[in-house]
mmCIF file of C-alpha atoms in Angstrom:
data_model
loop_
_atom_site.group_PDB
_atom_site.id
_atom_site.type_symbol
_atom_site.label_atom_id
_atom_site.label_comp_id
_atom_site.label_asym_id
_atom_site.label_seq_id
_atom_site.Cartn_x
_atom_site.Cartn_y
_atom_site.Cartn_z
ATOM 1 C CA ALA A 3 -0.035 -0.020 -0.007
ATOM 2 C CA GLN A 4 1.134 3.513 -0.702
ATOM 3 C CA THR A 5 1.648 6.082 2.077
ATOM 4 C CA VAL A 6 2.035 9.826 1.889
ATOM 5 C CA THR A 7 3.647 11.784 4.749
ATOM 6 C CA GLN A 8 3.501 15.398 5.353
ATOM 7 C CA SER A 9 5.734 16.280 8.352
ATOM 8 C CA GLN A 10 4.784 19.957 8.704
ATOM 9 C CA PRO A 11 1.367 20.285 10.370
ATOM 10 C CA GLU A 12 1.432 24.100 10.290
ATOM 11 C CA MET A 13 3.518 26.757 8.530
ATOM 12 C CA SER A 14 3.262 30.588 8.301
ATOM 13 C CA VAL A 15 5.031 33.117 6.178
ATOM 14 C CA GLN A 16 4.939 36.768 5.425
ATOM 15 C CA GLU A 17 3.087 37.951 2.359
ATOM 16 C CA ALA A 18 5.247 38.089 -0.728
ATOM 17 C CA GLU A 19 7.841 35.549 0.708
ATOM 18 C CA THR A 20 8.524 32.120 -0.595
ATOM 19 C CA VAL A 21 7.544 28.989 1.195
ATOM 20 C CA THR A 22 8.177 25.311 0.641
ATOM 21 C CA LEU A 23 5.887 22.531 1.883
ATOM 22 C CA SER A 24 7.364 19.044 2.165
ATOM 23 C CA CYS A 25 5.962 15.628 1.213
ATOM 24 C CA THR A 26 7.412 12.142 1.084
ATOM 25 C CA TYR A 27 5.743 9.020 -0.110
ATOM 26 C CA ASP A 28 6.407 5.357 -0.096
ATOM 27 C CA THR A 29 5.604 3.105 -3.011
ATOM 28 C CA SER A 30 6.991 0.154 -5.046
ATOM 29 C CA GLU A 31 5.290 1.426 -8.158
ATOM 30 C CA ASN A 32 7.237 2.972 -11.038
ATOM 31 C CA ASN A 33 4.408 4.707 -12.856
ATOM 32 C CA TYR A 34 2.296 7.164 -10.847
ATOM 33 C CA TYR A 35 1.121 10.680 -10.494
ATOM 34 C CA LEU A 36 1.672 13.059 -7.611
ATOM 35 C CA PHE A 37 -0.518 16.011 -6.788
ATOM 36 C CA TRP A 38 -0.743 19.068 -4.526
ATOM 37 C CA TYR A 39 -4.331 20.073 -3.593
ATOM 38 C CA LYS A 40 -5.378 23.226 -1.816
ATOM 39 C CA GLN A 41 -8.374 23.245 0.656
ATOM 40 C CA PRO A 42 -9.389 26.710 1.682
ATOM 41 C CA PRO A 43 -11.943 27.252 4.551
ATOM 42 C CA SER A 44 -14.697 26.799 1.980
ATOM 43 C CA ARG A 45 -13.619 23.106 2.105
ATOM 44 C CA GLN A 46 -13.477 22.653 -1.659
ATOM 45 C CA MET A 47 -10.375 20.771 -2.759
ATOM 46 C CA ILE A 48 -8.683 22.526 -5.690
ATOM 47 C CA LEU A 49 -5.898 21.017 -7.716
ATOM 48 C CA VAL A 50 -2.823 23.145 -7.478
ATOM 49 C CA ILE A 51 -0.284 21.092 -9.553
ATOM 50 C CA ARG A 52 0.407 17.693 -10.926
ATOM 51 C CA GLN A 53 3.558 15.653 -11.694
ATOM 52 C CA GLU A 54 3.852 12.562 -13.730
ATOM 53 C CA ALA A 55 6.477 10.230 -12.269
ATOM 54 C CA TYR A 56 7.981 9.434 -15.748
ATOM 55 C CA LYS A 57 8.753 13.101 -16.374
ATOM 56 C CA GLN A 58 12.125 14.304 -15.095
ATOM 57 C CA GLN A 59 11.161 17.998 -15.500
ATOM 58 C CA ASN A 60 9.513 19.538 -12.389
ATOM 59 C CA ALA A 61 5.992 20.836 -12.904
ATOM 60 C CA THR A 62 5.307 24.681 -12.740
ATOM 61 C CA GLU A 63 2.004 26.494 -12.614
ATOM 62 C CA ASN A 64 2.498 30.198 -12.291
ATOM 63 C CA ARG A 65 3.725 30.913 -8.717
ATOM 64 C CA PHE A 66 3.642 27.206 -7.821
ATOM 65 C CA SER A 67 6.399 24.697 -8.610
ATOM 66 C CA VAL A 68 7.547 21.349 -7.366
ATOM 67 C CA ASN A 69 10.823 19.725 -6.588
ATOM 68 C CA PHE A 70 10.314 16.070 -7.586
ATOM 69 C CA GLN A 71 13.035 13.717 -6.424
ATOM 70 C CA LYS A 72 11.937 10.227 -7.545
ATOM 71 C CA ALA A 73 14.839 8.273 -6.030
ATOM 72 C CA ALA A 74 14.338 9.994 -2.737
ATOM 73 C CA LYS A 75 10.510 9.693 -3.019
ATOM 74 C CA SER A 76 10.187 13.388 -2.246
ATOM 75 C CA PHE A 77 7.724 15.869 -3.652
ATOM 76 C CA SER A 78 7.869 19.356 -2.241
ATOM 77 C CA LEU A 79 5.763 22.400 -3.241
ATOM 78 C CA LYS A 80 7.300 25.882 -3.544
ATOM 79 C CA ILE A 81 4.953 28.899 -3.508
ATOM 80 C CA SER A 82 6.616 32.105 -4.647
ATOM 81 C CA ASP A 83 5.415 35.629 -3.947
ATOM 82 C CA SER A 84 2.893 34.229 -1.524
ATOM 83 C CA GLN A 85 -0.546 35.978 -1.366
ATOM 84 C CA LEU A 86 -3.179 36.154 1.299
ATOM 85 C CA GLY A 87 -5.412 33.935 -0.817
ATOM 86 C CA ASP A 88 -2.880 31.123 -0.517
ATOM 87 C CA THR A 89 -3.886 30.657 3.095
ATOM 88 C CA ALA A 90 -5.343 27.048 3.173
ATOM 89 C CA MET A 91 -4.651 23.547 3.960
ATOM 90 C CA TYR A 92 -2.408 21.901 1.419
ATOM 91 C CA PHE A 93 -2.574 18.125 0.828
ATOM 92 C CA CYS A 94 -0.005 16.109 -1.037
ATOM 93 C CA ALA A 95 -1.482 13.085 -2.890
ATOM 94 C CA PHE A 96 -0.364 9.958 -4.757
ATOM 95 C CA MET A 97 -2.154 8.061 -7.500
ATOM 96 C CA LYS A 98 -0.977 4.832 -8.943
ATOM 97 C CA LEU A 99 -1.361 4.470 -12.774
ATOM 98 C CA ILE A 100 -3.773 1.559 -13.574
ATOM 99 C CA SER A 101 -4.455 0.660 -17.177
ATOM 100 C CA ASN A 102 -8.196 0.356 -16.584
ATOM 101 C CA PHE A 103 -9.157 4.103 -16.829
ATOM 102 C CA GLY A 104 -11.133 5.377 -14.024
ATOM 103 C CA ASN A 105 -10.049 2.661 -11.465
ATOM 104 C CA GLU A 106 -7.291 4.774 -9.967
ATOM 105 C CA LYS A 107 -7.033 5.327 -6.153
ATOM 106 C CA LEU A 108 -5.914 8.705 -4.718
ATOM 107 C CA THR A 109 -4.030 8.543 -1.412
ATOM 108 C CA PHE A 110 -3.726 11.840 0.565
ATOM 109 C CA GLY A 111 -1.338 12.983 3.272
ATOM 110 C CA THR A 112 -2.467 14.508 6.404
ATOM 111 C CA GLY A 113 -2.015 18.052 5.185
ATOM 112 C CA THR A 114 -0.092 21.245 6.094
ATOM 113 C CA ARG A 115 -1.906 24.299 7.332
ATOM 114 C CA LEU A 116 -0.413 27.284 5.678
ATOM 115 C CA THR A 117 -1.118 30.839 6.965
ATOM 116 C CA ILE A 118 0.053 33.875 4.940
ATOM 117 C CA ILE A 119 0.613 36.854 7.289
ATOM 118 C CA PRO A 120 -0.139 40.341 6.001
ATOM 119 C CA GLU B 23 -19.072 25.070 -16.202
ATOM 120 C CA ALA B 24 -21.052 24.175 -13.110
ATOM 121 C CA GLY B 25 -19.061 22.328 -10.441
ATOM 122 C CA VAL B 26 -19.831 19.393 -8.230
ATOM 123 C CA ALA B 27 -22.877 20.224 -6.045
ATOM 124 C CA GLN B 28 -23.493 18.771 -2.613
ATOM 125 C CA SER B 29 -26.175 19.206 -0.093
ATOM 126 C CA PRO B 30 -26.665 19.895 2.696
ATOM 127 C CA ARG B 31 -23.621 21.856 3.598
ATOM 128 C CA TYR B 32 -24.018 21.280 7.335
ATOM 129 C CA LYS B 33 -25.792 18.642 9.287
ATOM 130 C CA ILE B 34 -26.095 18.041 13.043
ATOM 131 C CA ILE B 35 -27.630 14.857 14.320
ATOM 132 C CA GLU B 36 -27.599 12.713 17.429
ATOM 133 C CA LYS B 37 -25.940 9.322 17.570
ATOM 134 C CA ARG B 38 -28.135 6.507 16.360
ATOM 135 C CA GLN B 39 -30.047 8.700 13.991
ATOM 136 C CA SER B 40 -29.929 8.438 10.238
ATOM 137 C CA VAL B 41 -28.595 10.959 7.664
ATOM 138 C CA ALA B 42 -28.287 11.221 3.925
ATOM 139 C CA PHE B 43 -26.119 13.329 1.775
ATOM 140 C CA TRP B 44 -26.664 14.141 -1.911
ATOM 141 C CA CYS B 45 -24.176 14.841 -4.695
ATOM 142 C CA ASN B 46 -24.713 16.008 -8.264
ATOM 143 C CA PRO B 47 -21.520 15.563 -10.385
ATOM 144 C CA ILE B 48 -20.330 17.669 -13.287
ATOM 145 C CA SER B 49 -22.372 16.749 -16.378
ATOM 146 C CA GLY B 50 -20.837 14.001 -18.361
ATOM 147 C CA HIS B 51 -18.486 12.740 -15.596
ATOM 148 C CA ALA B 52 -18.659 8.935 -15.466
ATOM 149 C CA THR B 53 -16.749 8.457 -12.292
ATOM 150 C CA LEU B 54 -17.969 9.567 -8.930
ATOM 151 C CA TYR B 55 -16.307 9.354 -5.501
ATOM 152 C CA TRP B 56 -17.341 9.836 -1.903
ATOM 153 C CA TYR B 57 -14.606 10.623 0.552
ATOM 154 C CA GLN B 58 -14.671 10.993 4.372
ATOM 155 C CA GLN B 59 -12.368 13.598 5.785
ATOM 156 C CA ILE B 60 -11.914 13.501 9.571
ATOM 157 C CA LEU B 61 -10.576 16.630 11.237
ATOM 158 C CA GLY B 62 -6.914 16.823 10.975
ATOM 159 C CA GLN B 63 -6.632 14.080 8.326
ATOM 160 C CA GLY B 64 -6.656 13.829 4.521
ATOM 161 C CA PRO B 65 -9.680 12.581 2.704
ATOM 162 C CA LYS B 66 -10.204 8.777 2.710
ATOM 163 C CA LEU B 67 -12.102 7.102 -0.179
ATOM 164 C CA LEU B 68 -15.287 5.473 0.892
ATOM 165 C CA ILE B 69 -16.697 4.456 -2.397
ATOM 166 C CA GLN B 70 -16.119 4.937 -6.166
ATOM 167 C CA PHE B 71 -18.709 4.528 -8.903
ATOM 168 C CA GLN B 72 -18.198 4.202 -12.639
ATOM 169 C CA ASN B 73 -21.488 5.194 -14.133
ATOM 170 C CA ASN B 74 -23.859 3.423 -11.881
ATOM 171 C CA GLY B 75 -21.614 0.425 -10.944
ATOM 172 C CA VAL B 76 -19.418 0.174 -7.878
ATOM 173 C CA VAL B 77 -15.696 -0.006 -8.660
ATOM 174 C CA ASP B 78 -14.328 0.194 -5.135
ATOM 175 C CA ASP B 79 -16.066 0.141 -1.809
ATOM 176 C CA SER B 80 -13.436 -1.639 0.250
ATOM 177 C CA GLN B 81 -13.252 1.077 2.819
ATOM 178 C CA LEU B 82 -16.975 1.645 3.225
ATOM 179 C CA PRO B 83 -18.312 0.504 6.605
ATOM 180 C CA LYS B 84 -21.106 -1.515 5.092
ATOM 181 C CA ASP B 85 -22.911 -2.278 8.291
ATOM 182 C CA ARG B 86 -24.022 1.436 8.580
ATOM 183 C CA PHE B 87 -23.017 3.157 5.329
ATOM 184 C CA SER B 88 -24.699 2.721 1.973
ATOM 185 C CA ALA B 89 -24.456 4.607 -1.309
ATOM 186 C CA GLU B 90 -26.191 4.516 -4.644
ATOM 187 C CA ARG B 91 -25.902 6.274 -7.974
ATOM 188 C CA LEU B 92 -29.115 5.598 -9.788
ATOM 189 C CA LYS B 93 -29.053 6.302 -13.593
ATOM 190 C CA GLY B 94 -25.353 7.004 -13.298
ATOM 191 C CA VAL B 95 -25.797 10.665 -12.392
ATOM 192 C CA ASP B 96 -26.649 11.872 -8.906
ATOM 193 C CA SER B 97 -25.557 9.937 -5.859
ATOM 194 C CA THR B 98 -26.647 9.567 -2.257
ATOM 195 C CA LEU B 99 -24.612 8.477 0.735
ATOM 196 C CA LYS B 100 -26.515 7.298 3.748
ATOM 197 C CA ILE B 101 -25.390 6.582 7.339
ATOM 198 C CA GLN B 102 -27.828 4.452 9.458
ATOM 199 C CA PRO B 103 -27.314 4.565 12.414
ATOM 200 C CA ALA B 104 -24.740 7.250 12.985
ATOM 201 C CA LYS B 105 -21.919 6.983 15.498
ATOM 202 C CA LEU B 106 -19.888 9.723 17.162
ATOM 203 C CA GLU B 107 -16.850 8.815 15.116
ATOM 204 C CA ASP B 108 -18.783 9.522 11.892
ATOM 205 C CA SER B 109 -18.325 13.289 12.501
ATOM 206 C CA ALA B 110 -16.438 14.402 9.522
ATOM 207 C CA VAL B 111 -16.668 16.342 6.180
ATOM 208 C CA TYR B 112 -18.077 14.140 3.411
ATOM 209 C CA LEU B 113 -16.655 15.070 0.047
ATOM 210 C CA CYS B 114 -18.038 14.138 -3.299
ATOM 211 C CA ALA B 115 -15.885 14.314 -6.387
ATOM 212 C CA SER B 116 -16.338 13.432 -10.060
ATOM 213 C CA SER B 117 -13.953 12.953 -12.944
ATOM 214 C CA LEU B 118 -13.499 12.401 -16.641
ATOM 215 C CA GLY B 119 -9.723 12.312 -16.165
ATOM 216 C CA ARG B 120 -9.082 15.222 -13.784
ATOM 217 C CA ARG B 121 -10.883 14.968 -10.456
ATOM 218 C CA TYR B 122 -13.143 17.853 -9.303
ATOM 219 C CA PHE B 123 -14.394 18.049 -5.765
ATOM 220 C CA GLY B 124 -17.546 19.441 -4.307
ATOM 221 C CA PRO B 125 -17.698 21.769 -1.247
ATOM 222 C CA GLY B 126 -18.512 18.919 1.088
ATOM 223 C CA THR B 127 -20.993 18.277 3.872
ATOM 224 C CA ARG B 128 -19.863 18.867 7.449
ATOM 225 C CA LEU B 129 -21.550 16.211 9.720
ATOM 226 C CA THR B 130 -21.518 16.626 13.465
ATOM 227 C CA VAL B 131 -22.875 13.634 15.469
ATOM 228 C CA LEU B 132 -23.726 14.446 19.066
#
């Protein structure tokens, strides 16, 4: 079974600064996806960024980027120029690639509560 | 594009009572998921539907939880009878590739 570990329960950073959230995972699979989801107080989970394990290049989405280290099974999220709207819970998640489309399981970490301070 | 709709947003019941949650997925999404998110934890999959068939319900406590997806569109999740440990947010998601989540229902069992 896959496990996802987020070792930072809470973090805070000043507005406009850069912050990095950590995530490690354990799997024997070679083909998989990794995700970062954001969950604001509204509770709706929003996809922030996705990384395919077969891609060596780190994914980037505007101010959000990842540092994917496959051998170390590490997948950190960097938020640059942090904004007040980035305040939320952030969940790292793992999904094994299964050939039967739609039969994939998403495993979440326990989350990091990020607070952006004005 | 309308998102995943869930109702109610909040529900408070006493233990041993019954409760039902409703989910309307994004139009055309064949796959529908119900997750349970206990405070301080990440979401845990309860059940996954592909159209109106169950793909995975291995973590659904079947002695008290049930779910159905009639006609492969809307879905309901029921708890009967509820226990204190069922207090959580219940998230519905749908996908046609990328997964989209609803706003969830916060259940409090007293």
